[in-house]
Amino acid sequence: MDMSITPVAPLVADRRRRLVVFFFLMFAMFMATLDNQIVSTALPTIVGEFGALERFGWIGSAYLLATSAVMPVYGKLGDLFGRKYVMMAAIVIFTLGSLACGLAWSMNSLIAARVLQGLGGGGIMVSIFSVNADLFEARERARYQSYSSLVIMASGSVGPVLGGTMSDLFGWRSIFLINLPIGILVLTGLAFLLPYRRPDRQPKIDYLGAMFLALTITSVVLWADSAELFGSIFAWKSLAIVAFAAVTAFLWIQVERRAPEPVVPLRLFKDSTFPLFMIVSLVSGGLGIGMVNYYALFLQTTTGLSPSSAGLFFIAITGGIVMGSLTAGRLISKTGSYKIFSVISLSIGVVAMLSLSQMHAGTPLFIIAIILFGQGLGVGLGQQAPIIGVQNSAPKADIGAASGAVALTRMGGAAIAISIYGAIISSNLKGVAVDIPGVGKIQELTPKMLAELPAASQSAVANLYAGAFTPLFYAAAATAAIGLIAALALKNVRLPATITEKPAAAIE
């Protein structure tokens, strides 16, 4: 098959207008990433109102599950109908979901609203990367996409502190309602400034393939959470979910082989770059996104920090992310090489997770901050490589689908990791006989309740949680090692210097 790239005129010819469009794209990203970060430190307050601490993880995983399930669909819709209106529809859905979250009356209604919000959030993230591919050439794209780290730094630094502060001052509902004015502003800007480019192809939506893919992803995430749902990952209901996932995955492959416009074209797998980066993205999502809620829980339970104080540690993480991503983006733009950054990123991930596994209740806070900074640096260094790599290896007509697949595996990895990490914490706490003054069931102990305990009881709880987190960090280190093996297996590819060059070839 001829995989050559046909030169295409930039979506926006005027450089100044292109930068303004890029600014609105980054504003949309800020809205989506702020939502993830701002919720993390507000979760204890939400649990305090609704109860149901056992469903703590589902407030995050419901959003990520919905996000990951629809990402490849949005990527394909953008390829078929054009990016502009697909992205605007995603922003509308996300904004309505935010309103529903702010009006939630129970834990179940909040989780349902988070699903609606995720259905829009997935489209926002995929559309941003796809529009960037239309706006900028390959090397220039690497540099501009690295600027997204500034957005991540802003949302990551402000979000956790803002979440705790807004919950105290205005109630937790305000953390969702703040998305309404942001969404309206972004919609207005894109409506007037982002051109609409009608694709040459006639739209043929692979509804059946999208359905089977969503069912497969949902089944995998449910299985990852089956220890909480059914008591064991080997319970007959858990094994039934595994069997169902295998059937839907098989049916998805059969449908994609015959579909005129498959949601994830199987031809993408012919180049080893694509499947290897799927593994890298899956692992990176678990480390970079899936760990966020658990960092907050780790800090609040093992150190006794308040939600707002624990949120300050996210500045170390996001500072590392922005430093790593900006550095990698500029170097990829300059050299055209991206494999090395995935290798370094996951190597740092292994070391950081092993280091965290050695932390205990009495570990000085500055040491934890240093490790979290290092983990953020690793995440930032590897952030650009998967999306740049698959966009470079994919045919022009499949860039949206390929971008969606990368985002899918990243968010899917985060959703799976949240469920697995939660099961590890829960199983370790269930196996502990608690005899601490002032503590009934440790699983029902919120950070607010912990702060009201005597010092001796706080110390005992901190030690129990530190012990429960140790196997979690070991599991995270093992998954990082799997991603590192995949990164090492990547071909050493250099990006083309200009759009008129032929596709990058392996460096001898």
mmCIF file of C-alpha atoms in Angstrom, residues 34-51 59-60 97-114 117 159-180 307 448:
data_model
loop_
_atom_site.group_PDB
_atom_site.id
_atom_site.type_symbol
_atom_site.label_atom_id
_atom_site.label_comp_id
_atom_site.label_asym_id
_atom_site.label_seq_id
_atom_site.Cartn_x
_atom_site.Cartn_y
_atom_site.Cartn_z
ATOM 1 C CA LEU A 34 -8.673 21.261 35.051
ATOM 2 C CA ASP A 35 -11.721 19.061 35.545
ATOM 3 C CA ASN A 36 -9.542 16.009 36.223
ATOM 4 C CA GLN A 37 -7.255 17.857 38.630
ATOM 5 C CA ILE A 38 -9.806 19.973 40.480
ATOM 6 C CA VAL A 39 -11.898 16.928 41.418
ATOM 7 C CA SER A 40 -9.055 15.003 43.062
ATOM 8 C CA THR A 41 -8.793 17.025 46.278
ATOM 9 C CA ALA A 42 -12.540 17.706 46.459
ATOM 10 C CA LEU A 43 -13.443 14.000 46.520
ATOM 11 C CA PRO A 44 -13.298 13.686 50.329
ATOM 12 C CA THR A 45 -15.786 16.580 50.615
ATOM 13 C CA ILE A 46 -18.120 14.902 48.094
ATOM 14 C CA VAL A 47 -17.857 11.618 49.999
ATOM 15 C CA GLY A 48 -18.642 13.508 53.197
ATOM 16 C CA GLU A 49 -21.976 14.657 51.701
ATOM 17 C CA PHE A 50 -23.038 11.545 49.808
ATOM 18 C CA GLY A 51 -21.163 8.810 51.718
ATOM 19 C CA ILE A 59 -16.071 9.379 40.272
ATOM 20 C CA GLY A 60 -12.778 9.398 38.376
ATOM 21 C CA GLY A 97 -22.216 17.180 31.656
ATOM 22 C CA SER A 98 -20.547 19.719 33.943
ATOM 23 C CA LEU A 99 -23.939 21.310 34.614
ATOM 24 C CA ALA A 100 -25.389 17.882 35.434
ATOM 25 C CA CYS A 101 -22.501 17.203 37.855
ATOM 26 C CA GLY A 102 -23.160 20.494 39.613
ATOM 27 C CA LEU A 103 -26.839 19.567 40.035
ATOM 28 C CA ALA A 104 -26.215 15.963 41.206
ATOM 29 C CA TRP A 105 -28.309 14.840 44.209
ATOM 30 C CA SER A 106 -26.611 11.509 45.034
ATOM 31 C CA MET A 107 -23.419 9.561 44.399
ATOM 32 C CA ASN A 108 -25.125 7.549 41.646
ATOM 33 C CA SER A 109 -26.412 10.671 39.885
ATOM 34 C CA LEU A 110 -22.958 12.254 40.119
ATOM 35 C CA ILE A 111 -21.311 9.172 38.597
ATOM 36 C CA ALA A 112 -23.909 9.187 35.785
ATOM 37 C CA ALA A 113 -23.256 12.887 35.156
ATOM 38 C CA ARG A 114 -19.511 12.182 35.047
ATOM 39 C CA GLN A 117 -19.116 14.745 30.926
ATOM 40 C CA GLY A 159 -6.612 22.561 40.151
ATOM 41 C CA PRO A 160 -5.967 20.566 43.349
ATOM 42 C CA VAL A 161 -5.635 23.705 45.491
ATOM 43 C CA LEU A 162 -8.609 25.337 43.766
ATOM 44 C CA GLY A 163 -10.711 22.201 44.263
ATOM 45 C CA GLY A 164 -10.159 22.161 48.015
ATOM 46 C CA THR A 165 -10.554 25.917 48.376
ATOM 47 C CA MET A 166 -13.720 26.194 46.258
ATOM 48 C CA SER A 167 -15.249 23.252 48.099
ATOM 49 C CA ASP A 168 -14.691 25.049 51.404
ATOM 50 C CA LEU A 169 -15.860 28.481 50.211
ATOM 51 C CA PHE A 170 -18.606 27.783 47.674
ATOM 52 C CA GLY A 171 -19.335 24.056 47.984
ATOM 53 C CA TRP A 172 -18.026 21.228 45.835
ATOM 54 C CA ARG A 173 -20.636 21.850 43.108
ATOM 55 C CA SER A 174 -18.802 25.015 42.098
ATOM 56 C CA ILE A 175 -15.845 22.969 40.793
ATOM 57 C CA PHE A 176 -18.071 21.649 38.008
ATOM 58 C CA LEU A 177 -20.130 24.777 37.351
ATOM 59 C CA ILE A 178 -16.958 26.778 36.619
ATOM 60 C CA ASN A 179 -16.780 24.897 33.298
ATOM 61 C CA LEU A 180 -19.937 26.614 31.983
ATOM 62 C CA PRO A 307 -6.827 18.692 50.929
ATOM 63 C CA LYS A 448 -11.773 15.201 57.660
#
